[in-house]
Coordinates of C-alpha atoms in Angstrom, one line a residue:
M225 CA 66.6 61.9 -18.4
D226 CA 63.0 63.7 -17.9
T227 CA 62.1 62.2 -21.4
F228 CA 62.4 58.8 -20.0
I229 CA 60.4 59.1 -17.1
P230 CA 56.9 58.5 -18.0
S231 CA 53.7 61.4 -16.7
N232 CA 51.4 58.7 -15.8
I233 CA 50.5 58.9 -12.0
V234 CA 50.6 55.2 -11.2
A235 CA 53.5 54.3 -13.3
L236 CA 55.5 57.1 -11.6
W237 CA 54.5 56.0 -8.1
V238 CA 55.6 52.6 -9.2
I239 CA 58.6 53.5 -10.4
F240 CA 59.4 55.4 -7.2
A241 CA 58.7 52.1 -4.9
C242 CA 60.8 49.7 -7.0
T243 CA 63.2 52.5 -6.9
S244 CA 63.1 52.9 -3.2
V245 CA 63.4 49.1 -2.7
I246 CA 66.6 48.9 -5.1
I247 CA 68.4 51.9 -3.2
L248 CA 67.3 50.5 0.3
F249 CA 68.9 47.3 -0.3
S250 CA 71.8 48.3 -2.1
G251 CA 72.5 50.5 0.9
K252 CA 73.4 47.7 2.7
F253 CA 76.1 46.9 0.6
L254 CA 77.4 50.3 1.0
A255 CA 77.5 50.0 4.6
S256 CA 79.0 46.7 4.6
S257 CA 81.8 47.9 2.3
T258 CA 82.5 50.8 3.6
D259 CA 82.9 49.0 7.2
T260 CA 84.8 46.9 6.4
I261 CA 87.2 49.1 4.1
A262 CA 87.6 51.4 7.3
V263 CA 88.6 48.5 9.4
R264 CA 91.1 46.8 6.9
T265 CA 92.8 50.2 6.0
G266 CA 93.0 51.4 9.5
L267 CA 91.5 54.9 8.5
G268 CA 88.2 54.6 10.8
H269 CA 84.8 53.9 10.8
T270 CA 84.9 57.8 11.4
F271 CA 86.8 58.9 8.1
V272 CA 85.5 56.3 6.6
G273 CA 82.0 57.1 6.7
F274 CA 82.4 61.0 6.3
V275 CA 84.3 60.6 2.9
L276 CA 83.2 57.2 1.0
L277 CA 79.7 56.7 2.9
A278 CA 78.9 60.7 3.0
T279 CA 80.5 61.1 -0.9
A280 CA 77.8 58.2 -2.1
T281 CA 74.7 58.9 -0.8
S282 CA 74.9 63.0 -1.6
I283 CA 75.6 62.9 -5.4
P284 CA 71.9 62.7 -5.8
E285 CA 71.4 66.3 -4.0
L286 CA 74.2 67.4 -6.7
A287 CA 72.4 65.8 -9.7
T288 CA 68.8 67.5 -8.4
G289 CA 70.4 70.8 -7.9
I290 CA 72.3 70.9 -11.2
S291 CA 69.3 69.5 -13.0
S292 CA 67.1 72.3 -11.1
I293 CA 69.1 75.1 -12.2
Q294 CA 70.3 74.0 -15.7
L295 CA 66.7 72.7 -16.7
L296 CA 64.3 74.4 -14.7
D297 CA 66.1 77.7 -14.0
Q298 CA 65.1 77.1 -11.0
P299 CA 68.1 77.6 -8.2
D300 CA 65.5 77.4 -5.0
I301 CA 64.6 74.0 -5.8
A302 CA 68.4 73.4 -5.6
A303 CA 68.8 75.0 -2.7
G304 CA 65.6 74.2 -0.8
D305 CA 66.5 70.3 -1.5
V306 CA 69.9 70.8 -0.1
F307 CA 68.9 72.6 3.0
G308 CA 65.9 69.9 3.5
S309 CA 68.2 66.9 2.9
N310 CA 70.3 68.4 5.5
L311 CA 67.4 68.7 8.4
F312 CA 66.4 65.2 7.1
N313 CA 69.8 64.0 7.6
L314 CA 69.7 65.2 11.5
L315 CA 66.2 63.7 11.9
I316 CA 67.6 60.3 10.4
I317 CA 70.1 60.3 13.4
G318 CA 67.0 61.3 16.1
I319 CA 65.1 58.1 14.4
L320 CA 68.0 55.9 14.7
D321 CA 68.8 56.7 18.1
V322 CA 64.9 55.3 18.9
F323 CA 66.0 51.6 17.1
W324 CA 69.6 51.5 18.6
R325 CA 68.8 49.4 22.0
N326 CA 71.8 49.4 23.8
E327 CA 72.1 53.3 24.8
P328 CA 72.1 56.4 23.3
I329 CA 73.1 56.3 20.0
L330 CA 75.1 59.2 20.1
R331 CA 77.1 58.4 23.4
S332 CA 78.2 55.0 21.5
V333 CA 79.6 57.1 19.0
A334 CA 80.9 59.8 21.3
D335 CA 84.9 60.9 19.9
S336 CA 86.5 63.8 18.9
N337 CA 86.4 62.8 15.6
T338 CA 82.4 62.7 14.8
I339 CA 82.4 66.2 17.3
A340 CA 85.2 67.3 14.8
I341 CA 82.8 66.9 12.1
A342 CA 79.7 68.5 13.4
T343 CA 81.5 71.6 14.5
F344 CA 82.7 71.9 10.9
G345 CA 78.4 71.4 9.9
I346 CA 77.9 74.5 12.2
I347 CA 80.5 76.7 10.9
V348 CA 79.2 76.2 7.2
F349 CA 75.5 76.4 8.1
I350 CA 76.7 79.6 9.7
L351 CA 78.7 80.9 6.6
A352 CA 75.6 79.5 4.2
I353 CA 73.4 81.8 6.2
Q354 CA 75.6 84.7 6.3
A355 CA 75.7 84.7 2.3
I356 CA 71.8 84.7 1.9
F357 CA 71.5 87.7 4.2
L358 CA 74.3 89.5 2.7
H359 CA 73.5 89.1 -0.8
E360 CA 69.8 90.4 -0.1
I361 CA 71.5 93.6 1.8
W362 CA 74.3 93.9 0.2
T363 CA 73.9 93.6 -3.7
G364 CA 77.3 94.6 -4.4
L365 CA 78.4 90.6 -3.7
N366 CA 76.1 89.6 -6.5
N367 CA 78.5 91.1 -8.9
F368 CA 81.0 88.5 -8.1
L369 CA 81.5 85.5 -10.4
V370 CA 81.6 83.2 -7.5
S371 CA 80.4 84.3 -3.8
P372 CA 83.4 84.6 -1.8
I373 CA 81.3 83.6 1.3
A374 CA 81.1 80.4 -1.2
I375 CA 84.7 80.1 -1.6
A376 CA 85.4 80.3 2.4
I377 CA 82.4 77.5 2.8
F378 CA 84.0 75.4 0.3
I379 CA 87.7 76.1 1.9
V380 CA 86.0 75.1 5.6
F381 CA 85.0 72.0 3.8
L382 CA 88.6 71.3 2.5
I383 CA 89.9 71.7 5.9
S384 CA 87.7 69.3 7.6
L385 CA 88.9 66.4 5.2
F386 CA 92.3 67.3 6.3
L387 CA 91.9 67.6 10.1
V388 CA 89.4 64.7 10.3
H389 CA 91.5 62.3 8.8
K390 CA 94.6 64.0 10.6
I391 CA 92.5 63.3 14.4
S392 CA 91.3 59.4 12.5
S393 CA 95.1 58.8 11.8
S394 CA 96.1 59.5 15.6
S395 CA 93.2 58.3 17.2
T396 CA 93.3 53.9 18.6
N397 CA 90.0 53.3 19.0
D398 CA 88.5 54.5 16.0
N399 CA 87.0 51.0 14.8
D400 CA 84.0 49.5 16.8
A401 CA 83.5 46.7 17.1
T402 CA 81.3 45.0 14.0
S403 CA 80.1 42.0 12.8
T404 CA 80.9 42.0 9.5
S405 CA 83.8 39.1 8.2
H406 CA 86.7 41.4 7.1
N407 CA 88.4 38.3 5.6
S408 CA 87.6 38.7 2.0
P409 CA 90.5 40.4 -0.2
L410 CA 90.4 44.2 0.3
Y411 CA 90.4 44.9 -3.9
R412 CA 87.2 42.6 -3.8
T413 CA 85.8 44.8 -0.9
Y414 CA 86.9 48.1 -2.9
L415 CA 84.6 46.7 -6.0
I416 CA 81.8 45.7 -4.4
Y417 CA 81.7 49.8 -2.7
L418 CA 82.1 50.9 -6.0
I419 CA 79.2 48.9 -7.5
S420 CA 76.9 49.3 -4.8
A421 CA 77.7 53.2 -5.0
L422 CA 77.4 53.4 -8.8
I423 CA 73.9 51.8 -8.1
I424 CA 72.6 54.0 -5.4
V425 CA 73.9 57.0 -7.5
I426 CA 72.6 56.2 -10.4
T427 CA 69.7 54.6 -9.1
A428 CA 69.0 57.6 -6.5
I429 CA 69.0 60.4 -9.3
F430 CA 66.3 58.6 -11.2
L431 CA 64.5 58.5 -7.6
S432 CA 64.5 62.1 -7.1
F433 CA 63.9 62.4 -10.9
T434 CA 60.9 60.7 -10.2
A435 CA 60.0 62.4 -7.2
E436 CA 60.3 65.8 -9.5
K437 CA 58.0 64.6 -11.8
I438 CA 55.6 63.3 -9.2
A439 CA 55.6 66.7 -7.5
H440 CA 55.3 68.3 -11.5
V441 CA 52.1 66.2 -11.8
L442 CA 50.2 66.4 -8.6
D443 CA 51.2 70.8 -8.9
W444 CA 53.6 70.2 -5.6
E445 CA 56.4 71.6 -8.0
T446 CA 57.2 75.0 -6.2
S447 CA 55.5 74.3 -3.1
F448 CA 56.4 72.8 0.4
V449 CA 55.6 69.2 -0.1
G450 CA 57.7 69.2 -3.0
T451 CA 60.8 70.6 -1.7
Q452 CA 60.3 68.2 0.9
F453 CA 59.5 65.1 -0.8
V454 CA 61.9 66.1 -3.3
A455 CA 64.4 66.1 -0.4
F456 CA 63.5 63.0 0.8
S457 CA 63.9 61.0 -2.1
T458 CA 67.4 62.7 -2.1
S459 CA 67.9 61.1 1.2
L460 CA 66.6 58.1 0.8
P461 CA 70.5 56.5 0.6
E462 CA 71.9 58.0 3.8
L463 CA 68.6 56.4 5.1
A464 CA 69.3 53.1 3.7
S465 CA 73.0 53.1 4.3
S466 CA 72.8 54.3 8.0
I467 CA 69.8 51.7 9.0
A468 CA 72.4 49.1 7.3
A469 CA 75.3 50.4 9.4
V470 CA 73.5 50.6 12.5
R471 CA 71.9 46.6 12.3
L472 CA 75.9 45.5 11.1
G473 CA 76.6 47.3 14.6
V474 CA 78.8 50.2 13.7
P475 CA 76.6 53.2 14.6
K476 CA 79.8 55.6 14.3
L477 CA 79.6 54.5 10.2
A478 CA 76.2 56.0 10.1
I479 CA 76.4 58.7 12.3
A480 CA 79.3 60.3 10.4
G481 CA 78.1 59.2 7.3
L482 CA 75.1 61.5 8.0
L483 CA 77.2 64.4 9.1
G484 CA 79.8 64.1 6.6
S485 CA 76.6 64.5 4.0
N486 CA 75.6 67.8 5.5
L487 CA 79.3 69.0 5.2
F488 CA 79.5 67.7 1.7
N489 CA 76.2 69.3 0.6
M490 CA 76.9 72.4 1.9
G491 CA 80.6 72.6 1.4
F492 CA 80.9 71.1 -2.4
V493 CA 77.2 70.7 -4.1
M494 CA 76.1 74.1 -3.3
F495 CA 79.6 75.3 -4.8
I496 CA 78.9 73.3 -7.6
D497 CA 75.4 74.6 -7.7
E498 CA 76.4 78.0 -7.6
L499 CA 78.9 77.8 -10.3
A500 CA 76.2 75.9 -12.4
Y501 CA 74.3 78.7 -11.9
T502 CA 74.8 81.7 -14.6
N503 CA 71.9 83.9 -14.6
G504 CA 73.3 86.5 -11.9
S505 CA 74.0 85.4 -7.9
F506 CA 73.2 82.0 -6.9
W507 CA 72.7 83.2 -2.9
G508 CA 71.0 86.5 -4.3
A509 CA 68.4 84.5 -6.2
I510 CA 67.5 82.0 -3.3
D511 CA 64.2 82.5 -1.0
E512 CA 65.2 84.1 2.9
T513 CA 63.1 80.7 4.2
H514 CA 66.4 78.8 3.6
I515 CA 67.9 81.1 6.8
F516 CA 65.3 79.5 9.1
T517 CA 66.0 76.0 7.5
G518 CA 70.0 77.1 8.0
S519 CA 69.2 78.6 11.4
T520 CA 67.2 74.8 12.7
A521 CA 70.0 72.9 11.4
I522 CA 72.4 74.7 13.9
L523 CA 70.3 73.7 16.5
M524 CA 69.7 70.4 15.4
T525 CA 73.2 69.7 15.2
T526 CA 74.7 71.7 18.8
I527 CA 71.9 68.9 19.9
V528 CA 74.2 66.5 18.7
I529 CA 77.2 67.6 19.8
A530 CA 75.7 68.4 23.6
A531 CA 74.6 64.4 23.3
M532 CA 77.9 62.9 22.3
A533 CA 79.4 65.5 25.3
I534 CA 77.1 64.4 28.1
K535 CA 77.9 60.8 28.1
S536 CA 76.3 59.9 31.8
R537 CA 72.4 59.5 30.2
R538 CA 69.6 57.0 29.8
K539 CA 66.8 56.3 27.1
I540 CA 63.4 57.0 28.5
M541 CA 61.4 53.5 28.6
N542 CA 64.4 51.9 26.7
Y543 CA 62.9 53.7 23.6
F544 CA 63.7 57.7 23.8
S545 CA 66.3 59.5 24.6
I546 CA 66.2 63.3 25.3
E547 CA 68.2 64.0 22.1
S548 CA 66.1 62.1 20.0
I549 CA 62.6 63.8 21.5
L550 CA 64.2 67.3 20.2
L551 CA 65.8 66.4 17.0
I552 CA 62.1 64.3 16.0
S553 CA 60.5 67.5 17.7
A554 CA 63.0 70.5 15.8
Y555 CA 62.1 68.8 12.9
T556 CA 58.5 68.2 12.9
A557 CA 58.5 72.4 14.2
T558 CA 60.3 73.3 11.5
S559 CA 58.2 71.4 9.0
V560 CA 54.9 73.0 10.6
L561 CA 56.1 76.6 10.5
I562 CA 57.8 76.3 6.6
F563 CA 54.6 74.4 5.8
L564 CA 52.2 77.6 7.2
Y565 CA 54.4 80.2 5.7
S566 CA 54.5 78.9 1.9
K567 CA 50.7 79.1 2.3
N568 CA 50.8 82.5 3.3

């Protein structure tokens, strides 16, 4: 892929802009088709967002991780992209809340399904932090072909899929009112989903490689700016599909997709990254800074759960809820602290 990407910085920025526009445009069709699938199949917006939307938008993290490991031998870039994308996804929730005028957006989507996805997200974040910490202090864990903790994370991911599906199947109010027409044949909807997902995946992978090339040309490759920039590029599909879902009037689809993407990143992408890394222990090779970003993800996800649990709330000046302020502030503070750490 890298051989097809030019080294001229102007050309790189043009490619970055064009691919970003394609992703933003395709995100509308991805969100619309998943909305229809959720209603027509009766699976609900939470489960469909968790599975279909999160999977399609998380493939770029998987491609970036494997390429960083196999081509660059940089497992830290792979881990940084995943942890950075997780924080960015939680930031998107705070941003969406600002544009959702009806009420605090997390109040609109509060149900047992969405809370379950967020709770499983906290569990896998805790396990990931333990994996980094234990592999650092107990070198015997580095002798395993696959870390036992990574296997535990993958099992939690599979359990979350089963339980969320079970909860969704028993729920009677998981399909929000929506502005989308659901009269078209279901096979056509699946086709639109597959085509839009394929376009987003291919374009986003190309975008992530372009971002890596820009970071390399500008000497950002291993810096804070480079990690944040690559994480932003791989999270653009989540941003595009979430905005589209909110504009369609189905915030539950957006929030489930973002929280589900974090679960997919930790439970599946990181597991595949570990399998791809053959020069030792993946968890032992990545920087301890990810313990801090993982802890911030736990804090931000806890804020999300608390906001869904406390329903009688209003926005400040019709724009900001307490949780949106906290989420944006936590992301900003973490970015500043990591930047200062990277300068030392």
